Coordinates of C-alpha atoms and ligand atoms in Angstrom, one line a residue:
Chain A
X1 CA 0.0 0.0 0.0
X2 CA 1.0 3.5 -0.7
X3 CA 1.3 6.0 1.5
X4 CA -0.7 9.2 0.9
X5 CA 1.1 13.1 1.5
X6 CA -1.1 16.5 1.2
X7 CA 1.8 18.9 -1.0
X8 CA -0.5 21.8 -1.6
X9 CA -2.7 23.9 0.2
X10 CA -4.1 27.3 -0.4
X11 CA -7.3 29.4 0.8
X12 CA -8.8 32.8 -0.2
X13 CA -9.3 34.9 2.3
X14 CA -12.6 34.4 4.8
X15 CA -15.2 36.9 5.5
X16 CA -18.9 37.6 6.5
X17 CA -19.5 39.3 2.5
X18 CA -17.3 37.8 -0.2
X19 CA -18.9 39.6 -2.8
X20 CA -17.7 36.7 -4.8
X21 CA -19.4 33.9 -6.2
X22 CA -18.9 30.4 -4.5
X23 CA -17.5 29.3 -8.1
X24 CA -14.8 31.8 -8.0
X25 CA -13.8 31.5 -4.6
X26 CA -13.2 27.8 -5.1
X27 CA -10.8 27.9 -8.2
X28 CA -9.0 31.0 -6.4
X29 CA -8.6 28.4 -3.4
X30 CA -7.4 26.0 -6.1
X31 CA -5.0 27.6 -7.7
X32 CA -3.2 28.7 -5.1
X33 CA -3.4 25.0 -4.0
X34 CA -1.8 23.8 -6.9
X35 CA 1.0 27.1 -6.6
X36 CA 1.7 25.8 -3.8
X37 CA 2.6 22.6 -4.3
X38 CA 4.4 23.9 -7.5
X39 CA 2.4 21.9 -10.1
X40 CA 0.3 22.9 -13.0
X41 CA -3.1 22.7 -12.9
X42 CA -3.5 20.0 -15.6
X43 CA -2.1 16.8 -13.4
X44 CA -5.0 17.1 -11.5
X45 CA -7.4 14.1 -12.0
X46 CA -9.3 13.5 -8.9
X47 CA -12.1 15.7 -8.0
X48 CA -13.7 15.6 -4.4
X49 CA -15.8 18.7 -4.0
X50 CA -17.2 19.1 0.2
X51 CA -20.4 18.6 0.9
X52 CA -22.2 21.5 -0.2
X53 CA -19.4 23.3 -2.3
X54 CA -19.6 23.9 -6.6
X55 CA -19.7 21.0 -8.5
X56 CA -16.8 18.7 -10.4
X57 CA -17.6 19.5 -13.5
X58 CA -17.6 23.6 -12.7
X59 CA -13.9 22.7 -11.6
X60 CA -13.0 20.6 -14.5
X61 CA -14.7 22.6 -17.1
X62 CA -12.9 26.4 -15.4
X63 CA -9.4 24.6 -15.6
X64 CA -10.5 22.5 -18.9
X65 CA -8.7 19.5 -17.0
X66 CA -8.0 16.9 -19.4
X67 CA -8.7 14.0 -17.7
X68 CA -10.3 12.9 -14.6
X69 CA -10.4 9.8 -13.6
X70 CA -12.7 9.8 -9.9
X71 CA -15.1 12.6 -8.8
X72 CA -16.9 12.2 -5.9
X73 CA -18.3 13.3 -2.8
X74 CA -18.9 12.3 0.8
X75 CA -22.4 13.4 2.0
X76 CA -21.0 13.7 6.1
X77 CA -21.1 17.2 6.8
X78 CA -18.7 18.5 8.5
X79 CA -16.4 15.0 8.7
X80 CA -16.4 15.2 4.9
X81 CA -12.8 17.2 4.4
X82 CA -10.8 14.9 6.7
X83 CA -13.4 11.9 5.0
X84 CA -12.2 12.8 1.9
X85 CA -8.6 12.3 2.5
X86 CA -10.0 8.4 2.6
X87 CA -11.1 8.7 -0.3
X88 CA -8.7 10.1 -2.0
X89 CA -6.6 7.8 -0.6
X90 CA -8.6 4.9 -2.4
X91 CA -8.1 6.6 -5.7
X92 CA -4.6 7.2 -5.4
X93 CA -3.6 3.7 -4.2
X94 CA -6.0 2.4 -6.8
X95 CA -3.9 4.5 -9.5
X96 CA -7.1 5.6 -11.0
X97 CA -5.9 9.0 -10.0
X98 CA -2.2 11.0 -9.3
X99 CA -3.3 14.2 -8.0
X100 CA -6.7 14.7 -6.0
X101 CA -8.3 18.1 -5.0
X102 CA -10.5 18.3 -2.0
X103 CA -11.6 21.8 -2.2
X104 CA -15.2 23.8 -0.7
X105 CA -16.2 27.4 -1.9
X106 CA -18.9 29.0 -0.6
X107 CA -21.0 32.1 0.5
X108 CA -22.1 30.7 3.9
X109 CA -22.7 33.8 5.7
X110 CA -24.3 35.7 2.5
X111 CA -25.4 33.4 0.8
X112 CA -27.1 30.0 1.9
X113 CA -27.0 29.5 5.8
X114 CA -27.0 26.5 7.2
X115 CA -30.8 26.5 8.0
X116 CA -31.0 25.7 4.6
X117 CA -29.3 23.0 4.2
X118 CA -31.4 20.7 7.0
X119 CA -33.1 19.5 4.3
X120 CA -30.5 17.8 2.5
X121 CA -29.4 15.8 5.9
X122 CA -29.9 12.0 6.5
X123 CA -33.5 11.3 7.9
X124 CA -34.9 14.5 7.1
X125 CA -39.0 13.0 7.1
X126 CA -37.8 12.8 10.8
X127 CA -36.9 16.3 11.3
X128 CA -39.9 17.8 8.6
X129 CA -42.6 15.5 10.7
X130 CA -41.8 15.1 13.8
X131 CA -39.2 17.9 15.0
X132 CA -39.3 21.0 13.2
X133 CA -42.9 21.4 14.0
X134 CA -42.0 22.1 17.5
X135 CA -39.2 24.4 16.7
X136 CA -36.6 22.2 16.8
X137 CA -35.2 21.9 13.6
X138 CA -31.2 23.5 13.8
X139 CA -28.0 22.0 14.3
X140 CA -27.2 24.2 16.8
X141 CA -30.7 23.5 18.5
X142 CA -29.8 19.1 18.6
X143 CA -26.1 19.7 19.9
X144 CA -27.5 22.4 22.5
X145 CA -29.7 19.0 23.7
X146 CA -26.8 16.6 23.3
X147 CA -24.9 19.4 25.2
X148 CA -27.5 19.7 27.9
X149 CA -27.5 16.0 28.7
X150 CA -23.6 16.1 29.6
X151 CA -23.8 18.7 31.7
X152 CA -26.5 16.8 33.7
X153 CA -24.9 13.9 33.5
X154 CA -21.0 14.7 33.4
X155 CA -21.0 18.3 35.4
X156 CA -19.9 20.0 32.7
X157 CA -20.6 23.8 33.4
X158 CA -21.2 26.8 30.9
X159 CA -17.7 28.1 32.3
X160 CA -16.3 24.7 30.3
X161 CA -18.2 26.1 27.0
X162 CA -16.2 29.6 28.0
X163 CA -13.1 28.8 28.3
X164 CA -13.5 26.7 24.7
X165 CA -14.8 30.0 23.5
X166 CA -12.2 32.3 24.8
X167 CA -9.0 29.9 23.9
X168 CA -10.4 29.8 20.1
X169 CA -10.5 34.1 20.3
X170 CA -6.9 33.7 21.8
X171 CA -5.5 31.8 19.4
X172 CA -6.8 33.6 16.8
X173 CA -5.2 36.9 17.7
X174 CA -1.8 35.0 16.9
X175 CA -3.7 34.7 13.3
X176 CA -4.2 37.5 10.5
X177 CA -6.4 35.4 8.1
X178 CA -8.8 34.9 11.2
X179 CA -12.2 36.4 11.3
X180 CA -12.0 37.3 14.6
X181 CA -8.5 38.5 14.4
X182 CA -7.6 41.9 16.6
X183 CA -11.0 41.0 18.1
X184 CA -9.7 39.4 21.1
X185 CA -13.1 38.6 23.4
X186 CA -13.5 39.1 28.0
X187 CA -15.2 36.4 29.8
X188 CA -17.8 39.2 30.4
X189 CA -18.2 40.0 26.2
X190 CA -18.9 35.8 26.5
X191 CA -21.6 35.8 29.2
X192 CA -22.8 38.9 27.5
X193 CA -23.5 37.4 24.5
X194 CA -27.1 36.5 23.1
X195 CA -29.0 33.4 24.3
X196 CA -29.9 31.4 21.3
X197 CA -30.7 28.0 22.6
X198 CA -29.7 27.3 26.3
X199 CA -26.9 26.5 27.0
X200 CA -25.7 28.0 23.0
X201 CA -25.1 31.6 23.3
X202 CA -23.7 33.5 19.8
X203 CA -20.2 33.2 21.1
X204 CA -20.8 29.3 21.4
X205 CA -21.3 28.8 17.8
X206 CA -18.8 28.6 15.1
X207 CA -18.7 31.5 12.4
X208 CA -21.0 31.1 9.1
X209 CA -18.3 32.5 6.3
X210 CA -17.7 33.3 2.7
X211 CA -14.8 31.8 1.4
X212 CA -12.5 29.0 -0.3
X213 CA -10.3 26.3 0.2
X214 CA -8.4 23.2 -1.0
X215 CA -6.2 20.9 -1.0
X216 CA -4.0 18.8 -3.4
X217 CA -2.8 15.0 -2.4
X218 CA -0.4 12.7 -3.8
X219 CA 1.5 9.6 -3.2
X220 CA 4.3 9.8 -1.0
X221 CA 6.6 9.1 -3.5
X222 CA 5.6 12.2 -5.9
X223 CA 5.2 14.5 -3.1
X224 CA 9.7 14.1 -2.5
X225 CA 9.7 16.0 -5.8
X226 CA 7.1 18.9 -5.3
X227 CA 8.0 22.7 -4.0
X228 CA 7.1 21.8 -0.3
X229 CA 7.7 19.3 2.1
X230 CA 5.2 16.9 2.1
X231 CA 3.0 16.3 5.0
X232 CA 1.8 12.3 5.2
X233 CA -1.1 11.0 6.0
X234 CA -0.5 8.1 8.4
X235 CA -3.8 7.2 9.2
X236 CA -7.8 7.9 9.1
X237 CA -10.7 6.9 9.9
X238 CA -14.4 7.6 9.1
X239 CA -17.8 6.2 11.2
X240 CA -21.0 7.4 11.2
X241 CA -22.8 6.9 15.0
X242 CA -25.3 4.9 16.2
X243 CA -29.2 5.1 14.0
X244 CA -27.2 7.9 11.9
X245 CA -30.4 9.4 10.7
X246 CA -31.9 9.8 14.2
X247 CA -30.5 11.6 17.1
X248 CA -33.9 11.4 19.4
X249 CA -33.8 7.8 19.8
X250 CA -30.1 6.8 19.6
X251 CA -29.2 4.5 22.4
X252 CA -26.2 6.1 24.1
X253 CA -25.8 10.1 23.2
X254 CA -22.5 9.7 24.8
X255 CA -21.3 7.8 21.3
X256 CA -20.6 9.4 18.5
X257 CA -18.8 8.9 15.2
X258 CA -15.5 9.5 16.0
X259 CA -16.0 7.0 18.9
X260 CA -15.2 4.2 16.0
X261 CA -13.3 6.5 13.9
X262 CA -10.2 7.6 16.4
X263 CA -9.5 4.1 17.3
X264 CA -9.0 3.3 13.4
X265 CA -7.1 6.0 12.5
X266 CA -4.7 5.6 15.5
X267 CA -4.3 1.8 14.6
X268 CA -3.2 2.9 10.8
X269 CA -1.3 5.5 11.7
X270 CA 0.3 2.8 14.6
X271 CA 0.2 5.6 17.8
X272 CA -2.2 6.2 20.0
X273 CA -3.9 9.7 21.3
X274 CA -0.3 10.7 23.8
X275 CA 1.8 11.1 20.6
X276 CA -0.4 13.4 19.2
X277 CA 1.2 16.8 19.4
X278 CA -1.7 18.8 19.0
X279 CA -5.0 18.6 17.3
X280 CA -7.2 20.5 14.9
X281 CA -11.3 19.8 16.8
X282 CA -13.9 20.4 14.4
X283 CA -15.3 23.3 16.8
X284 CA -18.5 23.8 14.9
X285 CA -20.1 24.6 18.4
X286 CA -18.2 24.6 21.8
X287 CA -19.0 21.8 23.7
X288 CA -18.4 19.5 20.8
X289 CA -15.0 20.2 21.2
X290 CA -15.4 19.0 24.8
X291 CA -16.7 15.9 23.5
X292 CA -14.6 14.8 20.8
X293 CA -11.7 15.4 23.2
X294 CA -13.2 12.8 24.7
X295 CA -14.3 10.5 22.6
X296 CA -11.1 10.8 20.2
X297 CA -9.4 9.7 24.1
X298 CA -7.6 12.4 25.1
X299 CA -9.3 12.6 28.5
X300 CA -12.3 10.1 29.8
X301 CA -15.6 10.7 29.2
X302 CA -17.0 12.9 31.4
X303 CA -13.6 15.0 31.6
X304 CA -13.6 16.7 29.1
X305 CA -14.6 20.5 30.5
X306 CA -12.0 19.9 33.5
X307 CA -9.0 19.3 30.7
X308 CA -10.0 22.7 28.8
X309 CA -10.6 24.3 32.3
X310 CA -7.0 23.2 33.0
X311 CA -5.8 24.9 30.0
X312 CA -4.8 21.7 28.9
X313 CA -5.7 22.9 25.0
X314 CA -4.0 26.2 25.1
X315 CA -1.2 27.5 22.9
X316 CA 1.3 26.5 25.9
X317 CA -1.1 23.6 27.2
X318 CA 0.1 19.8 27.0
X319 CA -2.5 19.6 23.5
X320 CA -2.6 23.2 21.8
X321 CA -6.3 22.9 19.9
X322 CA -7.1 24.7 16.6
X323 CA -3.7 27.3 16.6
X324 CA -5.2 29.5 14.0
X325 CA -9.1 30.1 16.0
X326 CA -10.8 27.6 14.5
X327 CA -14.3 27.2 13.4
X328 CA -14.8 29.7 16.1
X329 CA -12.5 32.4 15.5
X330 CA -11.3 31.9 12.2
X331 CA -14.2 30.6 9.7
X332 CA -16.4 28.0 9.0
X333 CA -14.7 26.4 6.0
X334 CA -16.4 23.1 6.9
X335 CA -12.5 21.5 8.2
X336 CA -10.8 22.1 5.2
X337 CA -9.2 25.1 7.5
X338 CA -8.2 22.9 9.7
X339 CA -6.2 20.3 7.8
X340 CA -4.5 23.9 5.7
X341 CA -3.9 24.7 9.6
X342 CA -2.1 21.4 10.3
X343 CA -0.2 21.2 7.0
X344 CA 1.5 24.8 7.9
X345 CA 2.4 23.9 11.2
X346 CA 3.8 20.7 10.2
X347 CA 6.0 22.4 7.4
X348 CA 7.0 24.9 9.9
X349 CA 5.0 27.8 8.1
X350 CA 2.9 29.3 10.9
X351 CA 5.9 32.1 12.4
X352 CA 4.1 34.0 15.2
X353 CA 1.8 30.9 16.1
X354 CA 4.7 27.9 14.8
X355 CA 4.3 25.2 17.7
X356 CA 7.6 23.8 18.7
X357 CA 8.6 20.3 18.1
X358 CA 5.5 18.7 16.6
X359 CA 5.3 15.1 15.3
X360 CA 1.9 14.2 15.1
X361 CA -0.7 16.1 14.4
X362 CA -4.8 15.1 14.8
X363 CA -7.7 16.5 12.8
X364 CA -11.2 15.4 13.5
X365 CA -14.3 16.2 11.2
X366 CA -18.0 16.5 12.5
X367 CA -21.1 16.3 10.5
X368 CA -24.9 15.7 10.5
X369 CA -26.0 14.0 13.6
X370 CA -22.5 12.9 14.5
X371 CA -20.4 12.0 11.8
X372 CA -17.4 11.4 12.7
X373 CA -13.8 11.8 11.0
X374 CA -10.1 11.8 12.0
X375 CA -6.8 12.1 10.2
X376 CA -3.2 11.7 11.8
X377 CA -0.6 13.7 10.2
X378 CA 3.3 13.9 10.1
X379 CA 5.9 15.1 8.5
X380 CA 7.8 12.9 5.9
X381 CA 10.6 11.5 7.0
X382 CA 13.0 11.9 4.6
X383 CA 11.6 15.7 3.9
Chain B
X1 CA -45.1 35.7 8.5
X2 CA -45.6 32.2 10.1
X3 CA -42.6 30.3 10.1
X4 CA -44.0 27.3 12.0
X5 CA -43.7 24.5 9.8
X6 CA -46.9 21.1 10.6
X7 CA -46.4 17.9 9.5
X8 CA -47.7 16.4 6.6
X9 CA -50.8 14.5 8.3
X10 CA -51.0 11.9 4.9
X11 CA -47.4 11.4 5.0
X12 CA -48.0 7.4 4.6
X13 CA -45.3 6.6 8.2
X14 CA -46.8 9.1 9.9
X15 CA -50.7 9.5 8.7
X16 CA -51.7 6.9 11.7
X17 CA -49.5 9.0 14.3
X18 CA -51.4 12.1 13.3
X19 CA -54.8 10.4 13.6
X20 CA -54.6 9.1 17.4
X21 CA -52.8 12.1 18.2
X22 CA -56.5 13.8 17.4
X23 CA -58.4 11.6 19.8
X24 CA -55.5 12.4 22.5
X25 CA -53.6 9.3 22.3
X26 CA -49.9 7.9 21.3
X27 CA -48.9 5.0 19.2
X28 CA -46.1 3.4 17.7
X29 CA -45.5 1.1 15.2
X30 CA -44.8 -2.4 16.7
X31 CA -42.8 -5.2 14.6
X32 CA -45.2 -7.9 13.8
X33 CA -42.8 -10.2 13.8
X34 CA -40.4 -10.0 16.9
X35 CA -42.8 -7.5 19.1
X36 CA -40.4 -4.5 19.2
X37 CA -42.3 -1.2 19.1
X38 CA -39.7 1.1 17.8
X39 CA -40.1 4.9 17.1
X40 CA -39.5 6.9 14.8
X41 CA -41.6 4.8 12.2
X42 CA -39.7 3.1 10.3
X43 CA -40.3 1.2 6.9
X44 CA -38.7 -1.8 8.4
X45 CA -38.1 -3.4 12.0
X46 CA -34.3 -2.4 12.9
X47 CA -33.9 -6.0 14.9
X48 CA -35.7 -8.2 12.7
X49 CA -35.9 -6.8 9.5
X50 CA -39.4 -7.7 9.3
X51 CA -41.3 -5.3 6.9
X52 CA -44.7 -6.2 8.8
X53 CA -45.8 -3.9 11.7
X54 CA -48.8 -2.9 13.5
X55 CA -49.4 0.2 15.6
X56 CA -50.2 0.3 19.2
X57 CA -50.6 2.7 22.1
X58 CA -47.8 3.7 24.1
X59 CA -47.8 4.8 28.3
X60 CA -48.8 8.6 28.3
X61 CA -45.7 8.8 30.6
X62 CA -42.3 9.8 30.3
X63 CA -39.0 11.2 31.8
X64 CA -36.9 14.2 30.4
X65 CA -34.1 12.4 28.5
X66 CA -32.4 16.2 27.9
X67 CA -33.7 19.7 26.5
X68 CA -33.1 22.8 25.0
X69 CA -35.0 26.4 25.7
X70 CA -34.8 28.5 22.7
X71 CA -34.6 32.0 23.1
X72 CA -34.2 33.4 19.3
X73 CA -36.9 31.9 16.5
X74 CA -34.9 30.4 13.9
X75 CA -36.7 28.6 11.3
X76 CA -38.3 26.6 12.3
X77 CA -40.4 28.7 14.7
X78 CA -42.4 26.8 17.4
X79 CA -46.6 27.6 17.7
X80 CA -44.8 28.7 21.2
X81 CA -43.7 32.2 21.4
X82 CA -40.1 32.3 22.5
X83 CA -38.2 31.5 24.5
X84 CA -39.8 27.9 24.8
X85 CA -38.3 24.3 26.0
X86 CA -37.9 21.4 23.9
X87 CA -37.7 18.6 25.3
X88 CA -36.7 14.1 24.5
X89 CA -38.6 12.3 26.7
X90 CA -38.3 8.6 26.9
X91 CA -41.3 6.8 27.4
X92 CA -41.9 4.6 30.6
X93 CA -42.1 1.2 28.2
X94 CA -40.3 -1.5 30.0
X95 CA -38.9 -3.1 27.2
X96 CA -38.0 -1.0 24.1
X97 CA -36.4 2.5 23.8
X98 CA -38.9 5.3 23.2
X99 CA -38.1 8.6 23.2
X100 CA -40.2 11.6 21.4
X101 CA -39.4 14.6 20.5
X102 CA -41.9 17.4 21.8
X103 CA -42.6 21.1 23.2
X104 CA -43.0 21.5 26.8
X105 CA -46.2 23.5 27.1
X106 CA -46.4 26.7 29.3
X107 CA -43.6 25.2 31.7
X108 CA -41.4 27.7 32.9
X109 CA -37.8 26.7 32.0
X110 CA -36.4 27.5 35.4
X111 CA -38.3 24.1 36.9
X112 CA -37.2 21.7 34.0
X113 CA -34.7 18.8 35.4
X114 CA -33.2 15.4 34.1
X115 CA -35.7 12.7 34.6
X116 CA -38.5 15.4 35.3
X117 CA -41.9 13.3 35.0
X118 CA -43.9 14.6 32.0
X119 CA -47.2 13.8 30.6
X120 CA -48.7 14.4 26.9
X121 CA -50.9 17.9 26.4
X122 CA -52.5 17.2 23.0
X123 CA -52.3 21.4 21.7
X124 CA -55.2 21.2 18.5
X125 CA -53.8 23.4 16.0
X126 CA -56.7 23.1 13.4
X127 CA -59.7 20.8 12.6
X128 CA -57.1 18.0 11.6
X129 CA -54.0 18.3 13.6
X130 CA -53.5 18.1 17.1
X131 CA -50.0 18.4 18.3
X132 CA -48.6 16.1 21.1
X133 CA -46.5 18.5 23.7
X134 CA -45.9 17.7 27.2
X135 CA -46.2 19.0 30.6
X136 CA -44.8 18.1 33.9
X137 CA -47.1 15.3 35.9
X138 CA -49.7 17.3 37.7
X139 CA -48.8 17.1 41.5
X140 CA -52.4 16.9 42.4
X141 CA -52.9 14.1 40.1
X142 CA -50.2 12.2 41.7
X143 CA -51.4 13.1 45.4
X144 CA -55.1 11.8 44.4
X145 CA -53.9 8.7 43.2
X146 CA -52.0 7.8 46.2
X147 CA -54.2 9.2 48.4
X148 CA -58.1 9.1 47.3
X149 CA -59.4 10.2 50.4
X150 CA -58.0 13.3 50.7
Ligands
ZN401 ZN1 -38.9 -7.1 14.5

């Protein structure tokens, strides 16, 4: 088997009004990919487009790519960039392709907002006939539940969801492609923040963003020849939860899809969660970064808001979490951000926010009703 | 402009739901087959596979499994004004998991607690749809059952 290396990575930049369209945004995002990694645009002949993001064909048509041997997508949310890397794994060590792009663009703060989108989620009949009718019919309103229930459960307090909160505004003061950059945030501007759905308050949720991003993947063997020292992908994993399509009436809320998918992707990658030297959190809301700490085993269950109380997941902390904001701070790019985050610390790129000796390097994905993704990262040996 | 969103009452897994829900009462299907009652309806039983199914009433009983108070309408909006509770509550069935998804009705979010015992308030929204939400068990209910005398 081959191993798999990400060599390019490029993003415009994010904002609340791109005044672009989402097709421009994602061929900006690609060619600066494909700059990068110093290749021409023509190698490339795997398209995996995110979730919601422009079409293939928009791609292969804009570049006139002459031939394409895989396009597809994973339909898993917010897992799907991290997901993707699996398969573009499969059509790399397949040969069907040499060079894969996993790229999104997308208005999603001036154009389509996520409350649109319900509707293409697994089990929607549930949600349309059951749910939404009594006004519960948002992402944010299910993990404010699933939220709810650890706190009663676990003790998990609202000064857990804070410190999440604040550490993602820190971190992305250290960042100048963040939204929320010279923006840093008190614990009062927190508290002070709007209620949406108890316990969610604004500064709980993740920021809905114009913008573009991509990546380019190769074999290991290719990447030794490209512009910039390739970043490997030693292992993933990908697992939907339990009933998939029904949040309501799965049989342990405490299980989610990264439950499975960790424990793969640390047996591929041959480690296990203590040489991970930080970790990109799909931080679509705060406490789910409380609880895919948990469940990706970097604390027991239950612990997770004492380990970010303990500033455990601070710049200086013993896992440093989302470096560049975040979901939270720096834009919702659905977790393409955060592997382009992982890539530039591995390579060294990230100057006023570089983390010192790294080796390992975790990204988890989260989507639908629990999705679950997560991809280890290092640097290639011989780089 | 109404933003509340009713369920299709001919949707074909859901018309019988709707139905009882008018004459104040909650089914489920149950598998023909291996007796699970499972919820939501499903084409299919999830144990057995069995594609035969019946439906049956269900104990107008249940604990809060977790909730939610919304304070800002998104869409969809509840027939509640804001900021209202939303609430799983899993059915007291002794065998199967059964957990709905409903609106607390006029219960102040303050009192809401894990476990809290709640009860169905069937809300009529027009001539053909009643809405199931719940309600904590009436105290005085509870003390006249235990105590008839009083
Ligand atoms: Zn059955």
């Amino acid at each position: 088997m081959i191993n798999i290396a990400i060599v390019g990575v490029g993003e415009t930049s994010y904002s609340q009004r791109s005044g672009m369209s989402p097709q421009a945004l994602a061929l900006h995002a690609i060619q600066r990919a494909v700059d990068d990694a110093g290749l021409d645009v023509s190698v490339i002949d795997g398209i995996v487009p995110i979730s919601n993001s422009i079409p293939a064909e928009d791609v292969i048509s804009n570049f006139n790519l002459p031939h394409v041997g895989l396009s597809a997508t994973l339909r898993i949310g917010g897992a799907s960039a991290v997901g993707s890397l699996g398969l573009a794994a499969t059509a790399l060590q397949t040969h069907r392709c040499r060079y894969v792009v996993i790229y999104i663009g997308k208005n999603g703060s001036s154009g389509e907002r996520m409350v649109q989108r319900v509707s293409q989620l697994p089990g929607y009949q549930f949600r349309r006939q059951l749910e939404e009718p009594f006004g519960w019919g948002t992402p944010l309103q299910w993990y404010a539940m699933m939220c709810r229930r650890h706190m009663e459960l676990f003790g998990t307090t609202k000064e857990h969801l804070a410190r999440v909160s604040l550490t993602m505004r820190k971190h992305a003061q250290n960042n100048s492609h963040a939204q929320m950059y010279g923006k840093p945030m008190t614990r009062e501007d927190y508290y002070a923040s709007p209620m949406i759905s108890d316990p969610y308050q604004l500064f709980d949720c993740c920021l809905e963003t114009d913008g573009g991003a991509a990546i380019i993947v190769t074999s290991e063997e290719r990447a030794r020849d490209l512009r910039k020292r390739p970043v490997v992908v030693s292992g993933w994993g990908v697992s939907p939860p339990q009933s998939p399509d029904d949040l309501t009436n799965r049989p342990d809320w405490n299980s989610i899809g990264l439950t499975k998918a960790a424990p793969d992707a640390y047996s591929m990658a041959g480690i296990g969660p203590h040489d991970i030297s930080a970790l990109m959190v799909y931080d679509c809301f705060t406490f789910e970064v409380i609880q895919q700490l948990e469940e990706a085993g970097f604390c027991g269950r239950g612990e997770g808001g004492p380990f970010v109380a303990s500033g455990a997941i601070e710049m200086d902390g013993q896992l440093p979490v989302n470096p560049h904001g975040g979901l939270l701070s720096e834009g919702h790019m659905t977790g393409l951000n955060h592997l382009i985050e992982a890539v530039r610390q591995l390579r060294g790129e990230c100057t006023s926010r570089q983390l010192p000796r790294l080796q390992f390097i975790g990204v988890t994905g989260w989507g639908n009703l629990g999705d679950g993704s997560m991809a280890i990262l290092r640097r290639d040996h011989r780089g | 402009m109404n933003r509340t969103i009713l369920p299709d009452i001919n949707h074909p897994d859901f018309a019988f739901f709707w139905t009882k829900c008018r004459d104040e009462v909650l089914t489920v299907p149950i598998c023909q087959q291996c007796g699970r009652k499972r919820w939501p309806p499903r084409p299919i039983c999830s144990a057995c596979h069995s594609p035969d199914y019946t439906w049956i009433e269900i104990a107008s009983r249940g604990r809060i499994y977790s909730w939610t108070v919304t304070h800002r309408n998104m869409v969809p909006h509840s027939i509640q004004p804001t900021p209202y509770v939303i609430a799983v509550v899993e059915i007291d069935e002794p065998r199967d998991t059964l957990r709905l998804l409903g609106g607390l009705w006029e219960t102040p979010p303050e009192i809401v607690h894990l476990n809290m015992l709640v009860e169905p308030v069937f809300v009529p929204v027009n001539d053909v749809l009643t809405l199931p939400f719940w309600r904590p068990v009436q105290r005085r209910h509870v003390i006249a059952c235990e105590s008839p005398v009083r």
